[in-house]
Amino acid sequence: MQSVAGALRAQGRVAQQGILKHLRVAATNDRFQLPRWESSVAKPSSLEEHGFESTTIEDILKAKGKSADGSWLFCSTDDTVYEAVRSMTTHNVGALLVVKKGEKGAIAGIITERDYLRKIIVQGRSSKTTKVGDIMTEENKLITVTPSTRVLQAMELMTEKRIRHIPVVKDKKMLGMVSIGDVVRAVVDEHREELKRLNSFIQGGY
């Protein structure tokens, strides 16, 4: 996945540089350009200012709408592992944020499918008697992002740390959680939009 992120970044930059080079050559050699084409070529930096990798985690949260707060992705340290896994199954997710009992928004850690498999199934423990707080990844080991984090940075972080879900935190307040799927879709969509902008630029749409 990390190589995919690097490839997407490189592909985007190569495409942008190639088209900009083409436009600059055209601006030098073509004496019969239309006025709107000349105005586009005269300011190639306007395209460069758009840049790649501009989408942030905040954009993902906005796109998720009502589900952005992630309230249905929470469980308590006092919940049983069985209850947590059942909630994951119900909402078709692979992880839940764990909050401290009686302290709304106070993050205690995160519990994932991997925690369940490694610490319950493999060890032969009972999910109905084991508390979430006993097997979760604790807060001090929790990897988070902020709303201003770029999606490609988040992808690289998640692939490097081998995690599929990452909490979004601002000023120690929990805002939601994004998955590797959310991040990958955002990166792909961003590059698709960038290609459209490049196509518009070369056709004189800017």
Short mmCIF file of C-alpha atoms in Angstrom, two decimals:
data_model
loop_
_atom_site.label_atom_id
_atom_site.label_comp_id
_atom_site.label_asym_id
_atom_site.label_seq_id
_atom_site.Cartn_x
_atom_site.Cartn_y
_atom_site.Cartn_z
CA MET A 1 0.00 0.00 0.00
CA GLN A 2 2.90 2.35 0.75
CA SER A 3 4.23 1.78 -2.77
CA VAL A 4 0.75 2.60 -4.12
CA ALA A 5 0.79 5.94 -2.30
CA GLY A 6 4.21 6.73 -3.74
CA ALA A 7 3.12 5.74 -7.22
CA LEU A 8 0.04 7.96 -7.04
CA ARG A 9 2.15 10.90 -5.91
CA ALA A 10 4.76 10.35 -8.65
CA GLN A 11 2.16 9.79 -11.37
CA GLY A 12 0.39 13.01 -10.51
CA ARG A 13 3.54 15.08 -10.54
CA VAL A 14 4.79 13.59 -13.80
CA ALA A 15 1.44 14.28 -15.48
CA GLN A 16 1.36 17.85 -14.25
CA GLN A 17 4.97 18.60 -15.20
CA GLY A 18 4.55 17.01 -18.61
CA ILE A 19 1.48 19.05 -19.52
CA LEU A 20 2.97 22.28 -18.17
CA LYS A 21 6.11 21.66 -20.24
CA HIS A 22 3.95 21.04 -23.32
CA LEU A 23 2.07 24.28 -22.75
CA ARG A 24 5.23 26.34 -22.26
CA VAL A 25 6.69 24.97 -25.52
CA ALA A 26 3.43 25.73 -27.28
CA ALA A 27 3.46 29.27 -25.92
CA THR A 28 6.96 29.80 -27.37
CA ASN A 29 6.46 28.26 -30.81
CA ASP A 30 2.86 28.97 -31.78
CA ARG A 31 2.42 32.52 -33.00
CA PHE A 32 -1.26 32.04 -33.86
CA GLN A 33 -2.60 31.09 -30.42
CA LEU A 34 -6.07 32.24 -29.45
CA PRO A 35 -6.23 35.00 -26.78
CA ARG A 36 -7.71 32.74 -24.10
CA TRP A 37 -4.95 30.17 -24.74
CA GLU A 38 -2.32 32.89 -24.35
CA SER A 39 -3.82 34.00 -21.05
CA SER A 40 -3.70 30.43 -19.78
CA VAL A 41 -0.09 29.93 -20.79
CA ALA A 42 0.97 33.31 -19.45
CA LYS A 43 0.19 32.13 -15.92
CA PRO A 44 1.24 28.49 -15.65
CA SER A 45 1.66 29.01 -11.91
CA SER A 46 -2.13 29.20 -11.59
CA LEU A 47 -2.26 25.49 -12.34
CA GLU A 48 0.69 24.71 -10.11
CA GLU A 49 -1.03 26.50 -7.24
CA HIS A 50 -3.87 23.98 -7.42
CA GLY A 51 -1.30 21.24 -6.84
CA PHE A 52 -1.88 17.61 -6.02
CA GLU A 53 -2.57 16.20 -2.57
CA SER A 54 -4.72 19.12 -1.42
CA THR A 55 -7.53 17.02 0.08
CA THR A 56 -7.51 16.88 3.87
CA ILE A 57 -9.02 14.59 6.48
CA GLU A 58 -11.53 17.34 7.19
CA ASP A 59 -12.83 16.97 3.62
CA ILE A 60 -13.41 13.26 4.25
CA LEU A 61 -15.32 13.98 7.46
CA LYS A 62 -17.53 16.51 5.64
CA ALA A 63 -18.23 14.01 2.87
CA LYS A 64 -19.29 11.41 5.42
CA GLY A 65 -21.99 13.78 6.64
CA LYS A 66 -23.96 12.66 9.67
CA SER A 67 -21.66 9.72 10.25
CA ALA A 68 -18.65 12.03 10.56
CA ASP A 69 -18.92 12.36 14.34
CA GLY A 70 -18.34 8.64 14.62
CA SER A 71 -20.67 8.35 17.62
CA TRP A 72 -21.70 4.87 16.50
CA LEU A 73 -18.02 3.90 16.45
CA PHE A 74 -17.61 4.28 20.21
CA CYS A 75 -17.65 1.77 23.01
CA SER A 76 -16.77 1.99 26.68
CA THR A 77 -13.89 0.45 28.61
CA ASP A 78 -16.54 -1.39 30.68
CA ASP A 79 -18.28 -2.94 27.67
CA THR A 80 -17.59 -6.60 27.04
CA VAL A 81 -15.55 -7.58 24.02
CA TYR A 82 -18.60 -9.48 22.77
CA GLU A 83 -20.67 -6.27 22.78
CA ALA A 84 -17.90 -4.42 20.95
CA VAL A 85 -17.54 -7.10 18.27
CA ARG A 86 -21.30 -7.24 17.81
CA SER A 87 -21.33 -3.47 17.27
CA MET A 88 -18.55 -3.79 14.68
CA THR A 89 -20.56 -6.45 12.87
CA THR A 90 -23.76 -4.39 12.98
CA HIS A 91 -22.07 -1.32 11.51
CA ASN A 92 -19.73 -3.25 9.20
CA VAL A 93 -16.54 -1.71 10.61
CA GLY A 94 -13.30 -3.23 11.82
CA ALA A 95 -12.57 -1.02 14.82
CA LEU A 96 -14.21 0.99 17.59
CA LEU A 97 -12.88 3.89 19.58
CA VAL A 98 -12.90 3.25 23.31
CA VAL A 99 -13.98 6.07 25.61
CA LYS A 100 -13.62 6.30 29.36
CA LYS A 101 -16.78 5.48 31.27
CA GLY A 102 -18.63 8.62 32.36
CA GLU A 103 -16.27 10.94 30.48
CA LYS A 104 -17.85 11.88 27.16
CA GLY A 105 -15.28 12.30 24.42
CA ALA A 106 -12.38 11.23 26.65
CA ILE A 107 -10.47 8.71 24.55
CA ALA A 108 -9.14 5.65 26.33
CA GLY A 109 -7.92 3.73 23.27
CA ILE A 110 -9.13 1.66 20.33
CA ILE A 111 -10.25 -1.94 19.86
CA THR A 112 -9.92 -3.69 16.51
CA GLU A 113 -10.72 -7.01 14.91
CA ARG A 114 -7.04 -7.79 15.25
CA ASP A 115 -7.23 -7.29 19.03
CA TYR A 116 -10.17 -9.68 19.16
CA LEU A 117 -8.40 -12.37 17.14
CA ARG A 118 -5.06 -12.15 18.90
CA LYS A 119 -6.16 -11.53 22.48
CA ILE A 120 -9.44 -13.46 22.67
CA ILE A 121 -9.64 -16.19 20.02
CA VAL A 122 -5.97 -17.22 19.97
CA GLN A 123 -5.67 -17.09 23.76
CA GLY A 124 -8.94 -18.95 24.31
CA ARG A 125 -10.53 -16.21 26.41
CA SER A 126 -14.26 -15.49 26.65
CA SER A 127 -15.48 -12.41 24.81
CA LYS A 128 -18.57 -12.29 27.02
CA THR A 129 -16.61 -11.91 30.26
CA THR A 130 -13.57 -9.96 29.07
CA LYS A 131 -13.83 -6.17 29.21
CA VAL A 132 -12.83 -3.99 26.29
CA GLY A 133 -10.44 -2.14 28.57
CA ASP A 134 -8.47 -5.36 29.09
CA ILE A 135 -7.52 -5.89 25.45
CA MET A 136 -7.71 -2.46 23.77
CA THR A 137 -4.77 -0.52 22.43
CA GLU A 138 -4.27 2.17 25.06
CA GLU A 139 -4.43 5.90 24.45
CA ASN A 140 -0.70 6.49 24.83
CA LYS A 141 -0.09 4.07 21.95
CA LEU A 142 -2.89 5.46 19.82
CA ILE A 143 -1.97 6.89 16.42
CA THR A 144 -4.15 9.83 15.37
CA VAL A 145 -4.49 12.50 12.69
CA THR A 146 -5.95 16.02 12.74
CA PRO A 147 -8.54 17.54 10.38
CA SER A 148 -5.75 19.40 8.55
CA THR A 149 -3.74 16.25 7.79
CA ARG A 150 -3.42 15.63 4.04
CA VAL A 151 -5.01 12.37 2.90
CA LEU A 152 -1.82 11.10 1.26
CA GLN A 153 0.06 11.70 4.51
CA ALA A 154 -2.62 9.75 6.35
CA MET A 155 -2.34 6.90 3.83
CA GLU A 156 1.41 6.72 4.26
CA LEU A 157 1.08 6.78 8.06
CA MET A 158 -1.54 4.03 8.07
CA THR A 159 0.43 1.79 5.73
CA GLU A 160 3.69 2.37 7.61
CA LYS A 161 2.05 1.51 10.95
CA ARG A 162 -0.08 -1.26 9.41
CA ILE A 163 -3.38 0.12 10.69
CA ARG A 164 -6.73 0.26 8.89
CA HIS A 165 -8.57 2.81 11.04
CA ILE A 166 -7.30 6.06 12.50
CA PRO A 167 -9.02 8.53 14.89
CA VAL A 168 -9.35 12.21 14.00
CA VAL A 169 -8.55 14.42 16.99
CA LYS A 170 -8.40 18.17 17.50
CA ASP A 171 -7.50 19.86 20.80
CA LYS A 172 -7.79 16.46 22.50
CA LYS A 173 -11.39 16.21 21.30
CA MET A 174 -12.54 13.24 19.26
CA LEU A 175 -14.07 14.28 15.91
CA GLY A 176 -14.44 10.92 14.20
CA MET A 177 -12.54 8.08 12.59
CA VAL A 178 -11.49 7.34 9.01
CA SER A 179 -10.56 4.03 7.43
CA ILE A 180 -7.88 3.17 4.90
CA GLY A 181 -10.75 2.76 2.43
CA ASP A 182 -11.89 6.36 3.06
CA VAL A 183 -8.35 7.61 2.50
CA VAL A 184 -7.69 5.60 -0.66
CA ARG A 185 -10.99 6.74 -2.21
CA ALA A 186 -10.15 10.35 -1.40
CA VAL A 187 -6.70 10.07 -3.02
CA VAL A 188 -8.13 8.43 -6.15
CA ASP A 189 -10.90 11.05 -6.40
CA GLU A 190 -8.38 13.84 -5.97
CA HIS A 191 -6.20 12.58 -8.79
CA ARG A 192 -9.26 12.10 -11.00
CA GLU A 193 -10.25 15.73 -10.38
CA GLU A 194 -6.68 16.86 -11.00
CA LEU A 195 -6.69 15.14 -14.38
CA LYS A 196 -9.91 16.96 -15.22
CA ARG A 197 -8.30 20.28 -14.28
CA LEU A 198 -5.27 19.49 -16.41
CA ASN A 199 -7.52 18.62 -19.34
CA SER A 200 -9.47 21.85 -18.86
CA PHE A 201 -6.23 23.79 -18.66
CA ILE A 202 -4.80 22.40 -21.89
CA GLN A 203 -8.10 23.11 -23.66
CA GLY A 204 -8.10 26.70 -22.46
CA GLY A 205 -10.68 26.33 -19.70
CA TYR A 206 -8.65 28.37 -17.22
#
